[in-house]
Coordinates of C-alpha atoms and ligand atoms in Angstrom, one line a residue:
X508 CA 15.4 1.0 -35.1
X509 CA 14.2 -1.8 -33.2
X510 CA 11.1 -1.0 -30.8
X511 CA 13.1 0.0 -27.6
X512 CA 12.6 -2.9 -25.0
X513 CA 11.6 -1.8 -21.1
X514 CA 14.3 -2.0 -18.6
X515 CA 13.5 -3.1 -15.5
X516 CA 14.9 0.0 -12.6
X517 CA 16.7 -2.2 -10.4
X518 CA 18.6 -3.0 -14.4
X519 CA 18.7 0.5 -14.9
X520 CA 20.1 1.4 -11.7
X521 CA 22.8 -1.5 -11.2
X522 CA 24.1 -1.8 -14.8
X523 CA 23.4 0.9 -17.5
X524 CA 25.5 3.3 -18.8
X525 CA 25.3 6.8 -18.5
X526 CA 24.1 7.7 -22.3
X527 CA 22.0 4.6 -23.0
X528 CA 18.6 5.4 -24.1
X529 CA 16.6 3.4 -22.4
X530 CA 12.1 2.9 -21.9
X531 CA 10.7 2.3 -18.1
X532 CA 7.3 1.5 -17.1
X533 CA 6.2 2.1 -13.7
X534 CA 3.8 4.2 -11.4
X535 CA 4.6 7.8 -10.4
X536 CA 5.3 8.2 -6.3
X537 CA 5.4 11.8 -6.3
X538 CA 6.3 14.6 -9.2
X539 CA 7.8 18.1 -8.3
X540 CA 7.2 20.5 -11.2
X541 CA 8.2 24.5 -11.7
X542 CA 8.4 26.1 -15.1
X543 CA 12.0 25.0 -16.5
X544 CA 11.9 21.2 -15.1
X545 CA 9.6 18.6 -13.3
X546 CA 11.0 15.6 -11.4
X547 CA 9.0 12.5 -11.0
X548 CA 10.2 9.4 -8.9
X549 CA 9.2 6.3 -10.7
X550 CA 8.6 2.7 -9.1
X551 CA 8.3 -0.5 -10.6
X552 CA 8.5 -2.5 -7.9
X553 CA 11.6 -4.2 -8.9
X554 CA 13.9 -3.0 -6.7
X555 CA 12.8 -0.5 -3.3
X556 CA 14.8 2.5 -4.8
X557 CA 12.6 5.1 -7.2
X558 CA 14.3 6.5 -10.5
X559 CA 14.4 9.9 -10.6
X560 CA 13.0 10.9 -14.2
X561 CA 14.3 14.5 -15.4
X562 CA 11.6 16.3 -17.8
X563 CA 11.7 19.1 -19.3
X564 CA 7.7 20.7 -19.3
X565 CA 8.1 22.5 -22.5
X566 CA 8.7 19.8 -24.4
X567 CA 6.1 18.1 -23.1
X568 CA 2.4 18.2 -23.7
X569 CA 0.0 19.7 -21.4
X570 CA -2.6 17.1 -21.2
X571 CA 0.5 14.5 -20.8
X572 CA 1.9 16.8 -18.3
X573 CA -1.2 16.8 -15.9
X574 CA -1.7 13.1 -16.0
X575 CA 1.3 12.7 -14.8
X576 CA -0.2 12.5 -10.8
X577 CA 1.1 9.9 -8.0
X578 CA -0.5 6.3 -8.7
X579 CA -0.7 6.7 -12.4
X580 CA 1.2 4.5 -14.5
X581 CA 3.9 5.7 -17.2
X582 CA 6.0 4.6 -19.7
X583 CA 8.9 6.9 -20.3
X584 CA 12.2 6.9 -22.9
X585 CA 15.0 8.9 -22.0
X586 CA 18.7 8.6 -21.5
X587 CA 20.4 8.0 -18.6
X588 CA 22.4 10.8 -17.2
X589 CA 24.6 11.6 -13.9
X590 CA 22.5 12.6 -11.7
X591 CA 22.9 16.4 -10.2
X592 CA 20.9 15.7 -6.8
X593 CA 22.7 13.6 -4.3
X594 CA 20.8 10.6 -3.8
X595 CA 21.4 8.9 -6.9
X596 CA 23.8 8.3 -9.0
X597 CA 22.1 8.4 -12.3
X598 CA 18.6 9.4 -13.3
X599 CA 16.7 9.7 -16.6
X600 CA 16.2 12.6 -19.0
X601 CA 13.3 11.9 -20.2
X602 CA 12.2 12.5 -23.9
X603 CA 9.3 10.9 -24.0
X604 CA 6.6 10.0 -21.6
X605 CA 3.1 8.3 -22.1
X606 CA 0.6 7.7 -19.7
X607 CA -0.5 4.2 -19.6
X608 CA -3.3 4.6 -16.7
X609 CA -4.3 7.7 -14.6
X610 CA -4.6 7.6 -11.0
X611 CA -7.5 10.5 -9.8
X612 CA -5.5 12.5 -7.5
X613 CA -8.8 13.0 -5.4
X614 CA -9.4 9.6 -4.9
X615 CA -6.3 7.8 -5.1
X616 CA -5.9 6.6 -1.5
X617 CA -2.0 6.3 -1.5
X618 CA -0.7 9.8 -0.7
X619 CA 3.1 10.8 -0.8
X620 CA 3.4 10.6 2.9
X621 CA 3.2 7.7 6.0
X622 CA 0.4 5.8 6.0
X623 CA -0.7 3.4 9.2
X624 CA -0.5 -0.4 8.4
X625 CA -4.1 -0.5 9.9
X626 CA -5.3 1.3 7.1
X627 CA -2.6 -0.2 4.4
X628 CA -4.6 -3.4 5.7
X629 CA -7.9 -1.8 4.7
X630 CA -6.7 -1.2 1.2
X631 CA -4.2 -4.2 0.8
X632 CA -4.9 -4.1 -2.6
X633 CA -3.0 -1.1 -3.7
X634 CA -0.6 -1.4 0.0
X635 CA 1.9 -3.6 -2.4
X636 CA 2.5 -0.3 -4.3
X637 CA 4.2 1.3 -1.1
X638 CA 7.7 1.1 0.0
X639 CA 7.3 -1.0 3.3
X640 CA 4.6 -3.8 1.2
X641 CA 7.4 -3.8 -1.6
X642 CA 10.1 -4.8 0.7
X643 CA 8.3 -7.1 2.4
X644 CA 6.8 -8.9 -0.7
X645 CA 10.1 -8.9 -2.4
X646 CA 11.6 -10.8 1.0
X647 CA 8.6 -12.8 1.1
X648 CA 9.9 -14.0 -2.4
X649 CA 13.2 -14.6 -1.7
X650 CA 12.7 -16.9 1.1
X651 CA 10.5 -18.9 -0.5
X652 CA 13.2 -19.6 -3.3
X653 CA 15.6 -19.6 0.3
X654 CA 13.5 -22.8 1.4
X655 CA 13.7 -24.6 -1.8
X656 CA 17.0 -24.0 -2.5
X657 CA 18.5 -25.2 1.6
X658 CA 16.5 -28.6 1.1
X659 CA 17.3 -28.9 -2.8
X660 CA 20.9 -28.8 -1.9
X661 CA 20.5 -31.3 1.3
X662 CA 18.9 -34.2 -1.2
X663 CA 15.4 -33.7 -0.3
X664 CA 12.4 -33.4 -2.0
X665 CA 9.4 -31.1 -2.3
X666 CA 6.0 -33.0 -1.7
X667 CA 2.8 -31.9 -2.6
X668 CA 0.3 -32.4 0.7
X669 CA -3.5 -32.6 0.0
X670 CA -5.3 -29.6 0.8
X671 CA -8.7 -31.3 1.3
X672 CA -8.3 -33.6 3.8
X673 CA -10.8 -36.4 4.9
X674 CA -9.3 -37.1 8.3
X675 CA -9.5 -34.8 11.1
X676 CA -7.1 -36.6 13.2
X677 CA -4.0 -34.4 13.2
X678 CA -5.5 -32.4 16.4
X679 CA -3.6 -29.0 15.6
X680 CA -6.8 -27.3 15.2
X681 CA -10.2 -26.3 14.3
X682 CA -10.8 -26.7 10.5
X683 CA -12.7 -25.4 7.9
X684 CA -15.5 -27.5 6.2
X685 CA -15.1 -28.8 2.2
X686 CA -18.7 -29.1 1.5
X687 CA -21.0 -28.9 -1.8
X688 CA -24.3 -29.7 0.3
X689 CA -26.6 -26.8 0.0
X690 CA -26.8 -25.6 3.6
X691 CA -30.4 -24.7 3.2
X692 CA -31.4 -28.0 2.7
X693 CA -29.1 -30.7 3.2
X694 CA -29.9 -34.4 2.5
X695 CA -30.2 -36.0 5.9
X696 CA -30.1 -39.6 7.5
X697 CA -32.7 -41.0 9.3
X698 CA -31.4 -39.6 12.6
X699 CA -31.8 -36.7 11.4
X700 CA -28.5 -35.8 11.2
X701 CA -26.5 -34.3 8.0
X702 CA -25.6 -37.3 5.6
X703 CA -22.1 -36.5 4.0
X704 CA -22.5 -40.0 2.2
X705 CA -24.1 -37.4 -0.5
X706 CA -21.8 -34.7 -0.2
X707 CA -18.9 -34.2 -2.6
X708 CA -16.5 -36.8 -1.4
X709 CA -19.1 -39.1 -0.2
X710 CA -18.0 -37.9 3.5
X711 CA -16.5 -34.9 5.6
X712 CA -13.9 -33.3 4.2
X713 CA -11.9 -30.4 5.5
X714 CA -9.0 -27.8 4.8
X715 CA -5.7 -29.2 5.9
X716 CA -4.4 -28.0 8.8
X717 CA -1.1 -29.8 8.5
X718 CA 0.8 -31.9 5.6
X719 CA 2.3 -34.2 8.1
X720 CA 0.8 -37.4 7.9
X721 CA 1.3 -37.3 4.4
X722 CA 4.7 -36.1 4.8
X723 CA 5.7 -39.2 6.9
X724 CA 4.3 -41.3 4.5
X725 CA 6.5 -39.8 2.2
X726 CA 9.6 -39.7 3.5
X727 CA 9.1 -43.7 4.8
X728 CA 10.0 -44.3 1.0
X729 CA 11.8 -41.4 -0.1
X730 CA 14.1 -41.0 3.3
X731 CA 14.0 -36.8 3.2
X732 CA 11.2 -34.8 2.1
X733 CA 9.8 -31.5 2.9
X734 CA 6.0 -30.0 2.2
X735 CA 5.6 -26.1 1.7
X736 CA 2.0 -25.4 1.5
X737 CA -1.2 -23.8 2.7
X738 CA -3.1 -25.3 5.9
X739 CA -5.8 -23.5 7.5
X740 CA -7.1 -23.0 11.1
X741 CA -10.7 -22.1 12.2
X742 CA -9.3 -21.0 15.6
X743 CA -10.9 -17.4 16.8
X744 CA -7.3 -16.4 17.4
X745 CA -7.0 -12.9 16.9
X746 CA -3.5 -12.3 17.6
X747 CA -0.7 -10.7 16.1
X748 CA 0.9 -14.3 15.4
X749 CA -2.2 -16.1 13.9
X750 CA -4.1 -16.2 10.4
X751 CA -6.8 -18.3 9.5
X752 CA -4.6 -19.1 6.2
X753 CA -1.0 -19.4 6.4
X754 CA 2.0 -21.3 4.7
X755 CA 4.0 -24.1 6.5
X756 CA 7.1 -25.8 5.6
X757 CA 7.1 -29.2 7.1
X758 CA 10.4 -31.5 6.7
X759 CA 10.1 -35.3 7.3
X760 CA 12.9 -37.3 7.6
X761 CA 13.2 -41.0 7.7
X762 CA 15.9 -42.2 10.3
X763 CA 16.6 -38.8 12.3
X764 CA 16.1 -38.6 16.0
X765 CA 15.2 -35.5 17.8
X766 CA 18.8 -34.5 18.1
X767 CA 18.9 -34.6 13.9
X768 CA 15.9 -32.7 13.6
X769 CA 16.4 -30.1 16.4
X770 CA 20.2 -29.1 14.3
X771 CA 18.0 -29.1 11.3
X772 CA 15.5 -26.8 12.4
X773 CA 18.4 -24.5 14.0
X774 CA 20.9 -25.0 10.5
X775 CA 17.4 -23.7 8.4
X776 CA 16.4 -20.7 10.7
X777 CA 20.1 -19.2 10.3
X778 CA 20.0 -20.5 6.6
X779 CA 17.4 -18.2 6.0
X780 CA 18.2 -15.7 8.3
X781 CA 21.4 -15.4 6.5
X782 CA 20.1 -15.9 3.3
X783 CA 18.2 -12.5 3.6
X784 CA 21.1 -10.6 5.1
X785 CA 22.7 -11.6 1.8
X786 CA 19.9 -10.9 -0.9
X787 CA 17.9 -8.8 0.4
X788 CA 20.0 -5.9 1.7
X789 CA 17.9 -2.5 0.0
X790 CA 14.2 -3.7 1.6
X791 CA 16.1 -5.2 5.2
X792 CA 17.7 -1.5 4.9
X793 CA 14.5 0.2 4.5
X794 CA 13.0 -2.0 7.1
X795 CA 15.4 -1.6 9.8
X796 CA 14.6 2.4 9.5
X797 CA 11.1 2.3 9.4
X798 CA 11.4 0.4 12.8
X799 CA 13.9 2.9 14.3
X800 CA 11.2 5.4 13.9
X801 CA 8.6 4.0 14.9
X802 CA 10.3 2.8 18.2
X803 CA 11.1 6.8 18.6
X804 CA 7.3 7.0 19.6
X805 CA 7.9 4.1 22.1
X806 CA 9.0 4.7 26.1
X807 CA 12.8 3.9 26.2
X808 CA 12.0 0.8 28.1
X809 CA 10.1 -0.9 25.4
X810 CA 12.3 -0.2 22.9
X811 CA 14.0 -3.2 21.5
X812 CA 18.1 -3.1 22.2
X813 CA 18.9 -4.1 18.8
X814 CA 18.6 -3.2 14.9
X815 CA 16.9 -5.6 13.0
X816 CA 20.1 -6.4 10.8
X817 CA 21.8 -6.6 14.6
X818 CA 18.7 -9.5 15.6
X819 CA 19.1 -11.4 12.2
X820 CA 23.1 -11.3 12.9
X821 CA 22.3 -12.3 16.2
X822 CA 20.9 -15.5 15.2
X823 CA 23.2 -16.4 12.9
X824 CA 26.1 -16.2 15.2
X825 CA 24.4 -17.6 18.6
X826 CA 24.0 -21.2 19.4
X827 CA 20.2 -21.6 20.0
X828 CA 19.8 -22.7 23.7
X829 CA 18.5 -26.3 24.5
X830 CA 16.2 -27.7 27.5
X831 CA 14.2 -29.5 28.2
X832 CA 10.3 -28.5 29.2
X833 CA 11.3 -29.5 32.8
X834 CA 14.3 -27.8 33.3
X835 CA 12.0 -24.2 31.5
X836 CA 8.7 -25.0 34.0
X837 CA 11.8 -25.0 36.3
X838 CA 13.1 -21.4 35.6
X839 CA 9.3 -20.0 35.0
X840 CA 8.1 -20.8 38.3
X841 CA 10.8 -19.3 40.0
X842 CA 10.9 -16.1 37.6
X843 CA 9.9 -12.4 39.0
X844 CA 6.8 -12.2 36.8
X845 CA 5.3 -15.6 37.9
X846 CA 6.0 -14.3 41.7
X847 CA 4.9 -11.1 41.4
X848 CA 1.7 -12.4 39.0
X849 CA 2.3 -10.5 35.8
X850 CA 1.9 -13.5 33.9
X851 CA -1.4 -13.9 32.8
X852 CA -1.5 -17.8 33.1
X853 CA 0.3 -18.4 36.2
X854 CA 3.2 -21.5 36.1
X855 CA 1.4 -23.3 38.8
X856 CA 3.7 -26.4 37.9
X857 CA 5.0 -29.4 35.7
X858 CA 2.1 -29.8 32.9
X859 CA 1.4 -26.9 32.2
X860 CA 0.7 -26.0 28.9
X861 CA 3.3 -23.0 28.1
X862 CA 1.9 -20.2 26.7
X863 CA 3.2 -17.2 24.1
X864 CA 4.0 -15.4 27.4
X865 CA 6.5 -17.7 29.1
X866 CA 7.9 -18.9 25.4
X867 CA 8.7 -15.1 25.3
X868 CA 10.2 -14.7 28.7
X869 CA 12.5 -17.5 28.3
X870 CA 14.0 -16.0 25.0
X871 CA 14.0 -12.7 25.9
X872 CA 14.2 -11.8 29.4
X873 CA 16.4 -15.3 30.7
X874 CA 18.6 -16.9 28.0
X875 CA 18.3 -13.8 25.5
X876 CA 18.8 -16.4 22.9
X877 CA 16.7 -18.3 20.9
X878 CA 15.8 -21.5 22.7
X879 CA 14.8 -25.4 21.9
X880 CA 12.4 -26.9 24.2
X881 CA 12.1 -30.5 24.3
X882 CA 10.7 -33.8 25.7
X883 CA 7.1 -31.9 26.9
X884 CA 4.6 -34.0 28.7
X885 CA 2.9 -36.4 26.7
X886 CA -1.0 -34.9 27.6
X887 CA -0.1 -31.1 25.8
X888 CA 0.9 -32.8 23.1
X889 CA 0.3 -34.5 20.0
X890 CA -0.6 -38.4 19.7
X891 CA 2.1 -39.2 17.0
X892 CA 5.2 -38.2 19.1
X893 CA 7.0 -40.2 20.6
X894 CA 7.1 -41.4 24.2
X895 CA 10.0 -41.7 26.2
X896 CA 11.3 -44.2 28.3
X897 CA 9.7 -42.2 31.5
X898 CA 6.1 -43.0 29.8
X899 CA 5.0 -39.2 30.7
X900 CA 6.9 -37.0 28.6
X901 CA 7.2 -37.4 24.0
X902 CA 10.2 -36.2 22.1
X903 CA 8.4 -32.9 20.8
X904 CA 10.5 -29.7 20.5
X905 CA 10.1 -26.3 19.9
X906 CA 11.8 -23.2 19.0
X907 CA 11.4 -20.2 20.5
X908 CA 12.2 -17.2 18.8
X909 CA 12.5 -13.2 20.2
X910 CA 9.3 -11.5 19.7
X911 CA 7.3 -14.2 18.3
X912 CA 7.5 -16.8 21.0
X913 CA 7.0 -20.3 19.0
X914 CA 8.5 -20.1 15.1
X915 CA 8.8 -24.2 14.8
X916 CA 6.9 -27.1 16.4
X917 CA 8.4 -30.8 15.8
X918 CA 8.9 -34.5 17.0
X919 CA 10.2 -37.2 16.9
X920 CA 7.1 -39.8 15.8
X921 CA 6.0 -42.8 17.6
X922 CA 7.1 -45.5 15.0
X923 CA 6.2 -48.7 17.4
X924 CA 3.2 -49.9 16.3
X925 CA 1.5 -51.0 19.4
X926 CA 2.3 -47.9 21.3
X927 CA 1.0 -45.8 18.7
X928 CA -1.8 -48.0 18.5
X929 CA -2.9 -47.8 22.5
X930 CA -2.2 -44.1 22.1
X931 CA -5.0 -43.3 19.5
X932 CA -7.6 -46.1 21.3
X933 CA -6.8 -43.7 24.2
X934 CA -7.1 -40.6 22.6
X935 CA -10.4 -41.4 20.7
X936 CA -8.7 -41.7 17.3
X937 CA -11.0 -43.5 15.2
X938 CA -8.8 -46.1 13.4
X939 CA -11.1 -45.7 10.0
X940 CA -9.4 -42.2 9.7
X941 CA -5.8 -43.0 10.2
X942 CA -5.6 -47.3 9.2
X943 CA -2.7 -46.0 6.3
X944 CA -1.3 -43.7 8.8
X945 CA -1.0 -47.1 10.7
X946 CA 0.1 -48.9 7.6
X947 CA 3.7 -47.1 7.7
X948 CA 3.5 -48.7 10.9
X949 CA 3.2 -52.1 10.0
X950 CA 4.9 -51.9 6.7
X951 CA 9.1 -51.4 7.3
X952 CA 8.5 -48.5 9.9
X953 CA 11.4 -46.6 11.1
X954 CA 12.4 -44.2 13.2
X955 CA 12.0 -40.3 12.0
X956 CA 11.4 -37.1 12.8
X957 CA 10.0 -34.3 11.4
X958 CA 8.8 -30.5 12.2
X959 CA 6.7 -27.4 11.0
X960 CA 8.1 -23.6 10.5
X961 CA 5.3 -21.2 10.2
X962 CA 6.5 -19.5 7.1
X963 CA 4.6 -15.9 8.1
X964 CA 6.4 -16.4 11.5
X965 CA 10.3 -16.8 9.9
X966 CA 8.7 -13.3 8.2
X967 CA 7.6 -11.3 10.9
X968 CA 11.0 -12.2 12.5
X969 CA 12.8 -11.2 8.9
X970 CA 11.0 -7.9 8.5
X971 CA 10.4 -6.6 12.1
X972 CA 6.8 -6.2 11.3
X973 CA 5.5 -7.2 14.2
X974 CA 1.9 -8.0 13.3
X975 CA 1.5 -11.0 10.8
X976 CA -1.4 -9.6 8.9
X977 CA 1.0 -7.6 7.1
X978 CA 3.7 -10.0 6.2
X979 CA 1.3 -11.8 3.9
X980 CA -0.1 -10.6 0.6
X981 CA -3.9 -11.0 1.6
X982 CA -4.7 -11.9 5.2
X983 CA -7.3 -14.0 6.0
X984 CA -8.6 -13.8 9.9
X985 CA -12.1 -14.0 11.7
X986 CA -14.0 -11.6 10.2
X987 CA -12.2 -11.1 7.5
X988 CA -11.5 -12.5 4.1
X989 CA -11.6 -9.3 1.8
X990 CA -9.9 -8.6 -1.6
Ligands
LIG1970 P1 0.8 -21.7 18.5 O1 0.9 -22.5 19.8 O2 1.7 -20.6 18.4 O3 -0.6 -21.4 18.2 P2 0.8 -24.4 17.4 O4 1.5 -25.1 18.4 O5 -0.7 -24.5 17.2 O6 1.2 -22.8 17.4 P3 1.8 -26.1 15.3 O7 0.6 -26.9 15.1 O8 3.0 -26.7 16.0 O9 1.4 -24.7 15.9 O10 2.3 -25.5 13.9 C1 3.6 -25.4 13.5 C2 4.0 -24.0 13.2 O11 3.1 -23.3 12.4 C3 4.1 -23.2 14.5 O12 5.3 -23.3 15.1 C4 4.0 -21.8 14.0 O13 5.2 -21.3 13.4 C5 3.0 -21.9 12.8 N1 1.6 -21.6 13.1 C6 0.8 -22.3 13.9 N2 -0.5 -21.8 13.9 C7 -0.4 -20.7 13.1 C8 -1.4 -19.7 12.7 N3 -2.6 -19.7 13.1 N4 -0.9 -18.7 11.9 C9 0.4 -18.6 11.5 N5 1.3 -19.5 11.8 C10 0.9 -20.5 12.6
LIG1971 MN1 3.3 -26.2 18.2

């Protein structure tokens, strides 16, 4: 006979027949044992559900037996039988099991019980072998391939952004240095200052903290494009909704106006959103009950109204709200918690730069509905939006999602030259780091539009974890850059 191939659990459980002798490969969550049978659940990750392994202890060896401890990894051949407990249908009767790697039952730090995400986060690089980091990477995955496959279908196409960037112009951030100088003893210019004319790239170079500029040059030749790619921010945020590393999916697209863009960004949120409610259904399932408990710990009044499969249904069948920044500095400064000062930043009027708070209120406590924001005033925002007629406000939006506040920030760009132009003299722009920014400019411009989805954001909204350190494989955050 052929060496038996492994099956994969989510195969075994979806497809083979009871009787097939089958070989799985996974690590042990828990075993029960008494003299005439043990029970292990086995995980391989490839689905949430364990497969319950039936083993007689007779037949198997001692030494086998005892190795057999939760985080050791097994290989097991058996046949697949109805199941007598109730909550499986079938389960493996095992006839033989070897132990690929033993897990120390004394120091293995992943017990058979709940574990705090604060301390999954200490050890995130086992956390991916438990039930909740499972489901989330497996999600993770599947919205990736979700992004890909919504623009694929539209026509557009996947650019590759530079990471290292050599302009530091797109003002979304604090960035982190590219540098091969030593820093004990950099080569310096006669002012004394550093001289980058010797480092690496023979200037400054920094981690990207956006693929737009690049995107727009893009999608001025190829009409649609989108970018899904690291960028990096050396802000000291240490929020629930920031990391130092995440992943962004920027579209660009030649000849839409903010109107396009704003029922692009809306179509993609409930293409994803939907997208997991139809792939993911085991993990969101797990999800949604891991929440309900721990909102049990919570006072009633903070407890959210909804399920989570009742929020991601929610978006999918609500309209997202539009208005304009006017019309929401309208509502906030009329709202109980900017009377009775429970905001912290108090709306003290227009120009106001809105804050996580008042993003929040707007969505959750006025509409109840995810809202669009648009045409903000031209100092709070970028340079390359573009200005409207009233020569104070740019055609930015953003949307504002329930318990994340801000999930995608867009525009529509400036494409007139000589506006653009007077806008970076005024901003400080030095035209030696944007002259082929300008070029597009110059060279057949047209109108377009474009925004950025915080990929770790459209998670934490999917999974209901509501801190984004744990939506993400390996975190990266002031202070910390472990594993
Ligand atoms: P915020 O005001 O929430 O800090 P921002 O206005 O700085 O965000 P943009 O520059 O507009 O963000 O970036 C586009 C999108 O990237 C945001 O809408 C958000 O989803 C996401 N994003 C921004 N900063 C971070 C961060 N530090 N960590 C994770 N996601 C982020
Ligand atoms: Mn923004």
């Amino acid at each position: 006979m052929a060496a038996l191939k492994r099956t994969k659990i989510v195969q075994l459980l979806s497809a083979e027949e009871i009787g097939n002798l089958v070989k799985v490969k996974g690590w042990v969550r828990t075993k029960r044992e008494n003299k005439n049978v043990a029970f292990i659940a086995l995980n391989d990750g490839s689905v949430i559900h364990n497969l319950q392994i039936v083993a007689d202890p007779t037949e198997i060896e001692e030494e086998v037996l005892k190795k057999i401890t939760t985080g050791a990894c097994i290989g097991v051949v058996g046949k697949v039988v109805a199941s007598q407990g109730k909550g499986q249908k079938v389960e493996l009767a095992a006839e033989k099991i070897e132990v690929i790697g033993t897990a120390n039952p004394e120091e293995y730090p992943l017990q058979p019980k709940k574990h705090s995400l604060e301390f999954l986060r200490e050890i995130a690089h086992l956390r991916p072998r438990t039930n909740t980091f499972g489901a989330v990477f497996r999600i993770r995955h599947a919205m990736i391939f979700a992004v890909h496959s919504f623009f694929n279908d539209k026509g557009f196409f996947n650019v590759h952004t530079p990471i290292i960037t050599g302009s530091d112009a797109e003002g979304a951030g604090e960035m982190f240095r590219v540098t091969t100088l030593d820093p004990l003893n950099p080569p310096l210019n006669e002012d004394g200052n550093i001289n980058y004319k010797e480092d690496f790239f023979g200037k400054e170079t920094n981690l990207t903290v956006s693929g737009q500029l690049e995107g727009e040059l893009a999608a001025l030749a190829l009409s649609e494009i989108y970018t899904f790619g690291p960028t990096f921010r050396a802000e000291n945020s240490n929020t629930t909704r920031h990391l130092a590393e995440f992943w962004m999916i920027e579209p660009e697209m030649a000849f839409y106006d903010l109107d396009d863009s704003m029922d692009l960004g809306e179509e993609f949120l409930k293409y994803l959103t939907q997208y997991a409610l139809d792939n993911c259904a085991d993990d969101l399932a797990f999800l949604e009950k891991r929440l309900l408990e721990e909102e049990k710990g919570k006072p009633q009044k903070e407890r959210s109204e909804m399920t989570l499969t009742e929020r991601l249904r929610f978006i999918v069948e609500n309209d997202f709200v539009r208005l304009t920044y006017t019309e929401a500095i309208d509502i906030l400064k009329n709202s109980k918690p900017n009377k009775k000062k429970k905001f912290q930043f108090l709306i003290e009027g227009w120009g106001a730069d809105l804050q996580s708070e008042h993003e929040r209120y707007l969505v959750e406590k006025h509409f109840k509905k995810p809202v669009i924001l648009t045409n903000y005033p031209a100092t709070i925002k970028a340079f390359y939006m573009r200005l409207n007629d009233d020569n104070k406000t740019v055609r930015a939006m953003d949307i504002l999602f329930p318990g994340i506040g801000e999930i995608i920030g867009g525009s529509q760009r400036e494409e007139r030259y000589d506006v653009l132009k007077q806008k970076i003299e005024a901003m400080d722009i030095p035209a030696k780091d944007v002259w082929w920014y300008m070029d597009t400019r110059r060279f057949g411009s047209a109108p377009h539009s474009g925004f950025g989805l915080g990929f770790e954001r459209m998670m934490q909204f999917i999974t209901g974890l509501n801190n984004i350190r744990d939506v993400i494989p390996f975190p990266r955050f002031p202070g910390s850059a472990d594993f």
